[in-house]
Short mmCIF file of N, CA and C in Angstrom, two decimals:
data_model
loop_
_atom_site.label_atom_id
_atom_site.label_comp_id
_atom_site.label_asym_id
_atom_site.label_seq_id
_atom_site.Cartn_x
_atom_site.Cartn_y
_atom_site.Cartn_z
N UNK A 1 -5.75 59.42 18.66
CA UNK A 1 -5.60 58.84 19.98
C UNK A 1 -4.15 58.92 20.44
N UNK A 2 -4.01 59.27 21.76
CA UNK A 2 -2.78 59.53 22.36
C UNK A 2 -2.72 58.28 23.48
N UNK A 3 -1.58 57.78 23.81
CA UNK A 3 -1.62 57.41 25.17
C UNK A 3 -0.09 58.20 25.91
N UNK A 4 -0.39 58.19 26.90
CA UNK A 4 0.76 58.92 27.80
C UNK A 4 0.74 57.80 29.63
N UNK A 5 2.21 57.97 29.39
CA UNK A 5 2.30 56.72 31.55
C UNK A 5 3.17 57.37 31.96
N UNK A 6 3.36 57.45 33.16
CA UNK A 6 4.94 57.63 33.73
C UNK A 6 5.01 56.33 34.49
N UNK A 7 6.30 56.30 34.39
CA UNK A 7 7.18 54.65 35.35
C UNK A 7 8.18 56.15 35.86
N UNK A 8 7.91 55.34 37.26
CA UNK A 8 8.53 56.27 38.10
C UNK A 8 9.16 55.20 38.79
N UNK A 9 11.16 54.83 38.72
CA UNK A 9 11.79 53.90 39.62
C UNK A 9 11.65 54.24 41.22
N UNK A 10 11.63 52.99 41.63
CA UNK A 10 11.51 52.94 43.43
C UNK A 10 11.96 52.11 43.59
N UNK A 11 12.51 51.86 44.89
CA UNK A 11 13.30 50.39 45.37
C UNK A 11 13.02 49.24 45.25
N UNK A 12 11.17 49.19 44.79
CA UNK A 12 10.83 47.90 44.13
C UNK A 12 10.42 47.97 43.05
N UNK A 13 11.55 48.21 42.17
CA UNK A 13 11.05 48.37 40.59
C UNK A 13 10.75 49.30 40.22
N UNK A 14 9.53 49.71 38.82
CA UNK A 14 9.37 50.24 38.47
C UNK A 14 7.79 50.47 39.10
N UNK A 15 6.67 51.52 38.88
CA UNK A 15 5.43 51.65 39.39
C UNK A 15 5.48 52.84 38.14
N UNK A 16 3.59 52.43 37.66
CA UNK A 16 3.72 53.24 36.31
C UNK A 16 1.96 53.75 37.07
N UNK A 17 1.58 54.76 35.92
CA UNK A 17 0.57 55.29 36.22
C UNK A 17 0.40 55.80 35.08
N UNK A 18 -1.15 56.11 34.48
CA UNK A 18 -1.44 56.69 33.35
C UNK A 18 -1.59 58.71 33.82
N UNK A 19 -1.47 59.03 32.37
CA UNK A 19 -1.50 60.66 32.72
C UNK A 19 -2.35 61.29 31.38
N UNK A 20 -3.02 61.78 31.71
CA UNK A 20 -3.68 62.94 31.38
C UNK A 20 -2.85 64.13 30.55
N UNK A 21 -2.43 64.53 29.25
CA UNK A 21 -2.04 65.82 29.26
C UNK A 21 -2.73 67.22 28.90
N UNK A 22 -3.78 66.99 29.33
CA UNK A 22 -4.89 67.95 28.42
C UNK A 22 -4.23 69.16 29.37
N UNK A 23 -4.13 69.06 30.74
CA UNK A 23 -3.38 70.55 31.35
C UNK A 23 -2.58 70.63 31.17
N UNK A 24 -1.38 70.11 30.65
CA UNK A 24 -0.03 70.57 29.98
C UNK A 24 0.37 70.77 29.09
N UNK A 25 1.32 72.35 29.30
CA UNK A 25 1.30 73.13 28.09
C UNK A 25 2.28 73.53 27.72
N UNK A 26 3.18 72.96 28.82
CA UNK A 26 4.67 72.93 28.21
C UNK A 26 5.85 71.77 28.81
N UNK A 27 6.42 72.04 28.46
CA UNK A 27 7.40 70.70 28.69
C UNK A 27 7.96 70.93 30.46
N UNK A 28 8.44 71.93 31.20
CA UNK A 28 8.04 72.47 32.34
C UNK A 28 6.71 71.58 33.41
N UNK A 29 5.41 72.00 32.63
CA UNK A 29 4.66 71.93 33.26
C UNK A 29 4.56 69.80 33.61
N UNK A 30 5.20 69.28 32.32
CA UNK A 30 5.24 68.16 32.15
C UNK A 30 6.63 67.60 32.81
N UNK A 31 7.44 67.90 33.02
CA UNK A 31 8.69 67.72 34.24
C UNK A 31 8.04 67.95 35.32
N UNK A 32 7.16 68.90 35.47
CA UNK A 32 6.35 68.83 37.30
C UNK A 32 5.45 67.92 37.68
N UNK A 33 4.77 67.19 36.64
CA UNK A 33 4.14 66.47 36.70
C UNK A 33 4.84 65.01 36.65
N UNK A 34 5.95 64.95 36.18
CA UNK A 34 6.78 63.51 36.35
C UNK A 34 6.88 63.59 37.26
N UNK A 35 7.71 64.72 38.03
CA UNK A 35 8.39 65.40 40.01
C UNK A 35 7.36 64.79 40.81
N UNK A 36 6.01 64.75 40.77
CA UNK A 36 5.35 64.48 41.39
C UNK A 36 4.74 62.96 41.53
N UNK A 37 5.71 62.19 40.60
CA UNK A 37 5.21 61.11 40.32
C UNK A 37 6.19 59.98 41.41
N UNK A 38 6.95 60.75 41.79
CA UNK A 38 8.22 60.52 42.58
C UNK A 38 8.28 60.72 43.73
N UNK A 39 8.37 59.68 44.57
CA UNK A 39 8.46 60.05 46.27
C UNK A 39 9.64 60.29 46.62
N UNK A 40 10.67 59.89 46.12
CA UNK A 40 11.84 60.64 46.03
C UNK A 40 12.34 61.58 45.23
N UNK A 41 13.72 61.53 45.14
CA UNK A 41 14.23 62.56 43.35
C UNK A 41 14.55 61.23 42.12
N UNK A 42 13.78 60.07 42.43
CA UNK A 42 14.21 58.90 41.42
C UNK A 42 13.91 59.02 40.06
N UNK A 43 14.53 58.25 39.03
CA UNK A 43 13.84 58.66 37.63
C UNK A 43 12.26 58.40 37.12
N UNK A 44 11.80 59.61 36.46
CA UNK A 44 10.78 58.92 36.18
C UNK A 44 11.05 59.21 34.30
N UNK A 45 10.23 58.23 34.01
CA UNK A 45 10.35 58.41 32.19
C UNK A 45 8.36 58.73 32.14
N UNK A 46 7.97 59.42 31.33
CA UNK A 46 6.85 60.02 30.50
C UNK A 46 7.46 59.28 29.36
N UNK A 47 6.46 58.29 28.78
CA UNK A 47 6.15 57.87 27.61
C UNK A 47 4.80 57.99 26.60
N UNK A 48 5.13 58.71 25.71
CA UNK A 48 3.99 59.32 24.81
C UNK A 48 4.19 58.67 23.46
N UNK A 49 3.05 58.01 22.86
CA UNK A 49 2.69 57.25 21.90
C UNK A 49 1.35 57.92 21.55
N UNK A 50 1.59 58.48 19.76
CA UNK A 50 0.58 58.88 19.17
C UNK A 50 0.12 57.86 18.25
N UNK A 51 -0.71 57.73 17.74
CA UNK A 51 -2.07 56.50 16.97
C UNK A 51 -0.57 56.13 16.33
N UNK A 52 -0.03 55.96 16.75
CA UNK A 52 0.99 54.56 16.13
C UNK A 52 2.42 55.50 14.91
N UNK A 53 2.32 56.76 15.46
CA UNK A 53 2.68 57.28 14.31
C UNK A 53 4.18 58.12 14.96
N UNK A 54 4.62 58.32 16.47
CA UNK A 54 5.39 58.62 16.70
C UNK A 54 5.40 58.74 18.10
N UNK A 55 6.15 58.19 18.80
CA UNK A 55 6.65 58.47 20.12
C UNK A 55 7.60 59.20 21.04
N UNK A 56 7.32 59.23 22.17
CA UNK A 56 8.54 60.29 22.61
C UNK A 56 8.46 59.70 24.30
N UNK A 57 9.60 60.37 24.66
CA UNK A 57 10.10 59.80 25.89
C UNK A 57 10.89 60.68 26.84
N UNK A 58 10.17 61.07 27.35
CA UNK A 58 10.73 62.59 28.50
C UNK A 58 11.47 61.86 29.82
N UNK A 59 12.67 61.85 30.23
CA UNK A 59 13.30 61.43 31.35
C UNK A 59 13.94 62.87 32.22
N UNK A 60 13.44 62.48 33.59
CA UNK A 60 13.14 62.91 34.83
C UNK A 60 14.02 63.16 35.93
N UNK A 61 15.24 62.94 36.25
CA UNK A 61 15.96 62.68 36.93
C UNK A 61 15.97 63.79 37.95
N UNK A 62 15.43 64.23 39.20
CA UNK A 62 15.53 64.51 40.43
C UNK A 62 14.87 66.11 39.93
N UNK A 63 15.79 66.92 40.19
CA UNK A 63 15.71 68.39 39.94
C UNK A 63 16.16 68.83 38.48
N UNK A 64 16.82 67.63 38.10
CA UNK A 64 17.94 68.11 36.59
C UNK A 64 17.09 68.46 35.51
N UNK A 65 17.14 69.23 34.75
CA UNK A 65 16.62 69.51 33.46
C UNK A 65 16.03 67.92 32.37
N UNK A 66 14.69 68.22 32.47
CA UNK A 66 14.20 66.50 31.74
C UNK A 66 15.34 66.64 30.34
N UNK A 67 15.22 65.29 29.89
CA UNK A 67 16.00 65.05 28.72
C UNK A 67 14.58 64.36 27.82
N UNK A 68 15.28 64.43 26.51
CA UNK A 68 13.87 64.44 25.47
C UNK A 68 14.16 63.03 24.51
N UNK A 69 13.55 62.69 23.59
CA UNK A 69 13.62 61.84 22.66
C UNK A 69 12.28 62.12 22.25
N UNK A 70 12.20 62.09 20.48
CA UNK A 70 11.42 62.03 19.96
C UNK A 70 12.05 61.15 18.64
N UNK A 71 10.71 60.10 18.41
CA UNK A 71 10.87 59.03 17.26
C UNK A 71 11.02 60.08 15.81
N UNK A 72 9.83 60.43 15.44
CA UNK A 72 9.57 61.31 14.36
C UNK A 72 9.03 62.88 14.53
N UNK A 73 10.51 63.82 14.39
CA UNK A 73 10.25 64.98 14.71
C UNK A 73 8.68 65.92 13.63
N UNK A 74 8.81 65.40 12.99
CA UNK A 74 7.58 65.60 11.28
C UNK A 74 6.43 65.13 12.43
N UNK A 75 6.27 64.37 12.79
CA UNK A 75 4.96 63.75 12.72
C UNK A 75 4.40 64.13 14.14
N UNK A 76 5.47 64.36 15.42
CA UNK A 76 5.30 65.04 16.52
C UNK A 76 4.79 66.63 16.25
N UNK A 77 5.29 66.74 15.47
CA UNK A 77 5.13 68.20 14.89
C UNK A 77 3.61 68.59 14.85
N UNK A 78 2.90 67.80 14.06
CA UNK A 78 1.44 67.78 14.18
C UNK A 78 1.15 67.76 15.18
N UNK A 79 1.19 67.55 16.56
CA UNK A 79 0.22 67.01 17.37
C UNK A 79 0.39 68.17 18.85
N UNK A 80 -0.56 68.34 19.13
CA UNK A 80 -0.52 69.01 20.36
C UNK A 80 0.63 68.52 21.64
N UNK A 81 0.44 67.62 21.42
CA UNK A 81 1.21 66.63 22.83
C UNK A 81 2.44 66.53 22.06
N UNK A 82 2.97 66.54 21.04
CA UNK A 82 4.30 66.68 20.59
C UNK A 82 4.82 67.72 20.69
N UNK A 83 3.66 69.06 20.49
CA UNK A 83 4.70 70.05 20.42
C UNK A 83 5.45 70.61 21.48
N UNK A 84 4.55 70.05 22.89
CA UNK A 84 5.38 70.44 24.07
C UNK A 84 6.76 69.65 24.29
N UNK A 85 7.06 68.77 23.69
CA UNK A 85 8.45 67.93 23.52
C UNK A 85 9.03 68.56 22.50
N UNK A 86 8.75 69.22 21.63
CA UNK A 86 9.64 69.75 20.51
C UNK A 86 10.10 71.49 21.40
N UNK A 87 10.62 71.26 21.89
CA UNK A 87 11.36 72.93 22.25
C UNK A 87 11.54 73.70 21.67
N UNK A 88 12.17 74.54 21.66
CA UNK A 88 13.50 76.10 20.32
C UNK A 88 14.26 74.72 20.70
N UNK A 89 15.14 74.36 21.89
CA UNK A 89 16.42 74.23 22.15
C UNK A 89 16.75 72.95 21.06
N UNK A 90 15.43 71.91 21.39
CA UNK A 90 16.14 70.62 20.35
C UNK A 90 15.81 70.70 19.08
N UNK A 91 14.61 71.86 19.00
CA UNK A 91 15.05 71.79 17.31
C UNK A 91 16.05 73.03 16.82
N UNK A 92 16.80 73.38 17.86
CA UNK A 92 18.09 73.66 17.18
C UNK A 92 17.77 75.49 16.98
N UNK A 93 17.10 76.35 17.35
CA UNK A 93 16.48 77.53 17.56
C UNK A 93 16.41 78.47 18.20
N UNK A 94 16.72 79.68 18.06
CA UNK A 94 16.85 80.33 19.18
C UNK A 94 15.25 80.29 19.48
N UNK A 95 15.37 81.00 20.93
CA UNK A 95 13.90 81.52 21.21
C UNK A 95 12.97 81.81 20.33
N UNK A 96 11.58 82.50 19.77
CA UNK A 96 11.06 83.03 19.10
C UNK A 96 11.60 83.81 17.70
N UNK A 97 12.12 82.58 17.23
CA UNK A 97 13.14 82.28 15.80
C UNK A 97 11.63 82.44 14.97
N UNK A 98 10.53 81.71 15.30
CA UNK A 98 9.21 81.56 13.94
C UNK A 98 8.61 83.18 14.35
N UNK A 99 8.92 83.74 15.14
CA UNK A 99 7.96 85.05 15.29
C UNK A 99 8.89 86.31 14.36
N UNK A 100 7.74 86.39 13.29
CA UNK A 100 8.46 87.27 12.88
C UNK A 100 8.87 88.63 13.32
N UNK A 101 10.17 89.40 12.71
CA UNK A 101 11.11 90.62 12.88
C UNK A 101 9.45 91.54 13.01
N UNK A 102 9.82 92.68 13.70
CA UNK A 102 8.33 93.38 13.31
C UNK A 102 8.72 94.31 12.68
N UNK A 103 10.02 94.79 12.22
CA UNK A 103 10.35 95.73 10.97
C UNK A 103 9.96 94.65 9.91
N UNK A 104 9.93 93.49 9.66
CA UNK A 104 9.37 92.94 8.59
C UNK A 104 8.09 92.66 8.36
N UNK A 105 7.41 93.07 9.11
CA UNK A 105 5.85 92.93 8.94
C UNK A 105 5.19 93.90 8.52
N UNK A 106 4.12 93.67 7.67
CA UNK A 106 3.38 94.68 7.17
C UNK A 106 1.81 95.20 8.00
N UNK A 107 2.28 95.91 8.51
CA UNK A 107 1.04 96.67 9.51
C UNK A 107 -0.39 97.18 9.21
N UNK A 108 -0.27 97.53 7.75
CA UNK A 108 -1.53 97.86 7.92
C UNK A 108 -2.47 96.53 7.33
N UNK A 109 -1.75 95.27 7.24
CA UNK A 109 -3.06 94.06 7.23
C UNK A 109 -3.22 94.12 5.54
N UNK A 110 -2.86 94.20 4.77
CA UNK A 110 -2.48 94.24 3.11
C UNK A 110 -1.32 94.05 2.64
N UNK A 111 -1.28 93.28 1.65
CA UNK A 111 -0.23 92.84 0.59
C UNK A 111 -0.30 93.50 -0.63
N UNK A 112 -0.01 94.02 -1.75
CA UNK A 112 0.02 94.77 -2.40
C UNK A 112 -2.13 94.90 -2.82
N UNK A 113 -2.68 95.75 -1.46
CA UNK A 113 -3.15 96.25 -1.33
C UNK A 113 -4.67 94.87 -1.44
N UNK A 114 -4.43 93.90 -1.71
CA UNK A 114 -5.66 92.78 -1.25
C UNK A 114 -5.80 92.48 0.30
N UNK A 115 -6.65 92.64 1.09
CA UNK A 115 -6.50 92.38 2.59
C UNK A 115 -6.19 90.63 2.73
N UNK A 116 -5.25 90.54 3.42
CA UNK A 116 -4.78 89.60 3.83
C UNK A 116 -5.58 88.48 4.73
N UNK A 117 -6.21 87.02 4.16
CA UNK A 117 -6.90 86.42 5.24
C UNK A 117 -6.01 85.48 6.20
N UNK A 118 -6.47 85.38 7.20
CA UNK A 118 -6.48 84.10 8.58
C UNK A 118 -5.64 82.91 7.82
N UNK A 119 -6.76 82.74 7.13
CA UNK A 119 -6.61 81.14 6.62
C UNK A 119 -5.08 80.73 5.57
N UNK A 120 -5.11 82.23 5.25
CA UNK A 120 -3.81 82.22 4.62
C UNK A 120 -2.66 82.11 5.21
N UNK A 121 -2.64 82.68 6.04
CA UNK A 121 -1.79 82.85 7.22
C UNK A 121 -0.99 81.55 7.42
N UNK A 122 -2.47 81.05 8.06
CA UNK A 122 -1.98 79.72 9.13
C UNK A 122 -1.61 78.65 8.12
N UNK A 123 -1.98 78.67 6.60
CA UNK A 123 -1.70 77.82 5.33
C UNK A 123 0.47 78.09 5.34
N UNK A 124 0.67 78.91 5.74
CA UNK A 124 1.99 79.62 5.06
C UNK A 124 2.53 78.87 6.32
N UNK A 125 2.24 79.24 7.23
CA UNK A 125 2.99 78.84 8.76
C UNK A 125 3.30 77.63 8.72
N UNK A 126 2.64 76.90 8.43
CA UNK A 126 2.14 75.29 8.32
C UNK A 126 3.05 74.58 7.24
N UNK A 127 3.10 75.04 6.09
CA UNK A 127 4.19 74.71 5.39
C UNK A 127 5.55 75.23 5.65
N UNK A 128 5.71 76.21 6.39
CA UNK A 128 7.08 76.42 6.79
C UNK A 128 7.68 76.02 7.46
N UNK A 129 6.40 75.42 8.61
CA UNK A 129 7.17 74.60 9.85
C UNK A 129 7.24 73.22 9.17
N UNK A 130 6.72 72.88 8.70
CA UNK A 130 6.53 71.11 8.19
C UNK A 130 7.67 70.99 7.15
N UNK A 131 8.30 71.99 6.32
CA UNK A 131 9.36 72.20 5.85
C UNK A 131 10.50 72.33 6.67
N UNK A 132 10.42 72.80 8.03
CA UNK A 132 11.79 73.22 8.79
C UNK A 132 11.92 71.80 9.57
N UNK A 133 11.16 70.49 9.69
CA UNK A 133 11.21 69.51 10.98
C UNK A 133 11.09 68.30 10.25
N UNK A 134 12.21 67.75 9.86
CA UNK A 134 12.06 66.24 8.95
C UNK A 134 11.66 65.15 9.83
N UNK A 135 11.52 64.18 9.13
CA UNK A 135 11.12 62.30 9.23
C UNK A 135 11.79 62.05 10.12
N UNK A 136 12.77 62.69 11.24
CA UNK A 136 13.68 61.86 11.89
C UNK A 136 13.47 62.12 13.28
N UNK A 137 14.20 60.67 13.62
CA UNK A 137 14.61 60.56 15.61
C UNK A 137 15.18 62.35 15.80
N UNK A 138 14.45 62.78 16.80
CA UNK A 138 15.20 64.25 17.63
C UNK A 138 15.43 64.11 19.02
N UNK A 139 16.75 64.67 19.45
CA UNK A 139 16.84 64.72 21.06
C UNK A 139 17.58 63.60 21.37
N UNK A 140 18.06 63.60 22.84
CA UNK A 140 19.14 62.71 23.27
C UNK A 140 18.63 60.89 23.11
N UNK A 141 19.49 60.42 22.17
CA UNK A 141 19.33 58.97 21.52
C UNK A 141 19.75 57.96 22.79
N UNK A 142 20.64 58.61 23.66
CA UNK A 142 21.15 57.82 25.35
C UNK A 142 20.51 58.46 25.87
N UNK A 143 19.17 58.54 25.87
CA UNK A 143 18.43 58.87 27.28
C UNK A 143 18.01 57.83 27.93
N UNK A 144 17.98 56.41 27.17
CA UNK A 144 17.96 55.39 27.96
C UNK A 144 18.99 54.05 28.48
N UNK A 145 20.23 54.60 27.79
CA UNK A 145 21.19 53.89 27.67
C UNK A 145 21.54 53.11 28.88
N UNK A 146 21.86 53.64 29.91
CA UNK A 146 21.55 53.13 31.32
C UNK A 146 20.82 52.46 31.85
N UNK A 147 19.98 52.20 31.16
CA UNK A 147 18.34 51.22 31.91
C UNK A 147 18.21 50.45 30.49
N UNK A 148 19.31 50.32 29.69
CA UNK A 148 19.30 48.69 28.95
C UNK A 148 18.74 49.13 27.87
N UNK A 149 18.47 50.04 27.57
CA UNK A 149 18.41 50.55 25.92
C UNK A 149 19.18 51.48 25.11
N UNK A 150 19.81 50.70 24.56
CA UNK A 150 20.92 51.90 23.86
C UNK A 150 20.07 52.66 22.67
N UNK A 151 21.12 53.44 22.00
CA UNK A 151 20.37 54.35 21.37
C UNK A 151 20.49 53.66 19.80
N UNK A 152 20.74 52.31 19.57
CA UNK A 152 20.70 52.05 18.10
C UNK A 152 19.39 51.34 18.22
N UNK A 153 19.27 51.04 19.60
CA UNK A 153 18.09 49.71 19.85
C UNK A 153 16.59 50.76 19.56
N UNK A 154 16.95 51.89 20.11
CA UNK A 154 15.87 53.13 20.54
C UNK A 154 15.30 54.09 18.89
N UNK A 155 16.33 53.95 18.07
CA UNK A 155 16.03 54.25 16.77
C UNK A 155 15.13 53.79 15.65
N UNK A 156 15.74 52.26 16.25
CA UNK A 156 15.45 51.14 15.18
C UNK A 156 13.51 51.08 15.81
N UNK A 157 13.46 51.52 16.66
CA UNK A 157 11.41 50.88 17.44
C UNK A 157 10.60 51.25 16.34
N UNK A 158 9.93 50.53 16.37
CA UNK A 158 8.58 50.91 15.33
C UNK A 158 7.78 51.77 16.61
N UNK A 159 7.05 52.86 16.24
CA UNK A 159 6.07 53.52 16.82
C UNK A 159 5.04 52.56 17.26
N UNK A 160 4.36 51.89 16.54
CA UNK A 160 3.41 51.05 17.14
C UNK A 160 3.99 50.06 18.62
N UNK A 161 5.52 49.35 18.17
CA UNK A 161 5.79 48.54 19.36
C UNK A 161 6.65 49.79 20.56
N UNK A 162 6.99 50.59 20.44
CA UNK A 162 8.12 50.97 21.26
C UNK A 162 8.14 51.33 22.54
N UNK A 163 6.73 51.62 23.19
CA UNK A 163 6.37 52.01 24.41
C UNK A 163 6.82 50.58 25.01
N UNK A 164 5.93 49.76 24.43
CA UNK A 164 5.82 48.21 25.31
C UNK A 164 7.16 47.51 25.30
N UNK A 165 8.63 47.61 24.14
CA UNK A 165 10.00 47.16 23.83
C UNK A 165 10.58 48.36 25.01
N UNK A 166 10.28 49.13 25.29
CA UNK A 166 10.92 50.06 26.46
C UNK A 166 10.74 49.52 27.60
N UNK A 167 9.32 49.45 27.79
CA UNK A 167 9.00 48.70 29.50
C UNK A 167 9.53 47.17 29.37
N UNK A 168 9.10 46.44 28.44
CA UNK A 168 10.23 44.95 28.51
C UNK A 168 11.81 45.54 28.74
N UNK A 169 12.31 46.32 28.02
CA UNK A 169 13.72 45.87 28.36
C UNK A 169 14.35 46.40 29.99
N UNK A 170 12.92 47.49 31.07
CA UNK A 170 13.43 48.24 32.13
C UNK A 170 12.65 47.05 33.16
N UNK A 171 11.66 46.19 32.64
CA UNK A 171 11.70 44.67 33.40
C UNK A 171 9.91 46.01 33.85
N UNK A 172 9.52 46.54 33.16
CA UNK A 172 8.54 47.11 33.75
C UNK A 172 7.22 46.84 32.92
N UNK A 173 7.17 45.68 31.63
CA UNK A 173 6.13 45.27 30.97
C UNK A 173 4.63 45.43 31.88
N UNK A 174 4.80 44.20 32.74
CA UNK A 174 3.42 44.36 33.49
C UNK A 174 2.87 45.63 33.78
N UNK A 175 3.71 46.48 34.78
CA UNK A 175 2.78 47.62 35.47
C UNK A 175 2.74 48.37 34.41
N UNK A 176 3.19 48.70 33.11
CA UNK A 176 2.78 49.47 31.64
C UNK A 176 1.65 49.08 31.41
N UNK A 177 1.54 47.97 31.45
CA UNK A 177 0.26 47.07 30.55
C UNK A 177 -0.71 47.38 31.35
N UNK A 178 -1.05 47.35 33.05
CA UNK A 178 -2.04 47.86 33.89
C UNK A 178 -2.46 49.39 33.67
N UNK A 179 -1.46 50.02 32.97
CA UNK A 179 -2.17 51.57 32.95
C UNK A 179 -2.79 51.51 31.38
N UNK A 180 -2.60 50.46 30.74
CA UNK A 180 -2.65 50.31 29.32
C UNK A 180 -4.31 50.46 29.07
#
């Protein structure tokens, strides 16, 4: 289970709304969808909470490039809706760094001559990435620093409380809890 809101600021506060990410497929498509959450260019924050196991927090600001936070880069890692918050850029990557060289690939579909399965494949991938993305907070730790959460306060959240310790401290508890 996922939940996902945007709080989009306006001159009276905050106004939140629940979101859907089953059509978004990249972090792009999920900055257009904050943009739109906005009758002006005001901030909006995307807050994403997975079954209690890691959160993340996409901030919005007008036209500017969103800024990211993720609680547990490992555990975002798993999840569909994490991986569009995990970029190349914040985990530190160039572009298509996991795609392998194609002078290093073996073309004709054999390893010293056993045909190579699927399942193997995606077994190897899987431990390489889960090996390359540790237990930790990723992405800008002051993305909320300005709206009363610093970044020691933002570290320390338990996944289970941190959506709802975010909207208390931006005075936006209630309208969270209505999309809740």
């Amino acid at each position: 289970m996922y939940f996902a809101a945007l709080l989009a600021r306006t001159e009276d506060g905050w106004e939140a709304s629940d979101t859907e990410l089953d059509d978004v497929e990249t972090l792009s498509d999920l900055a257009d969808l904050a943009r739109e959450a906005s009758a002006e260019d005001d901030t909006v924050l995307v807050l994403i909470e997975q079954e209690d196991a890691w959160f993340g927090v996409v901030r919005v600001d007008g036209e500017d490039d969103p800024r990211i936070y993720v609680s547990d880069a490992a555990a975002a890692a798993r999840s569909s809706y994490g991986e569009i918050l995990l970029t190349d850029e914040l985990l530190g990557r160039e572009p298509g760094d996991d795609v392998p060289d194609l002078d290093s690939l073996d073309l004709d579909g054999t390893e010293d001559g056993e045909p190579a399965s699927a399942e193997d494949d995606e077994e190897e991938e899987e431990a390489v990435s889960a090996e390359a993305i540790t237990h930790s907070p990723l992405g800008d730790g002051e993305i909320l620093d300005d709206l009363g959460v610093s970044e020691k306060e933002l570290r320390t959240l338990a996944a289970e409380d941190a959506l709802s310790a975010i909207a208390e401290a931006l005075g936006a508890s209630e309208v969270l809890e209505t999309v809740r």
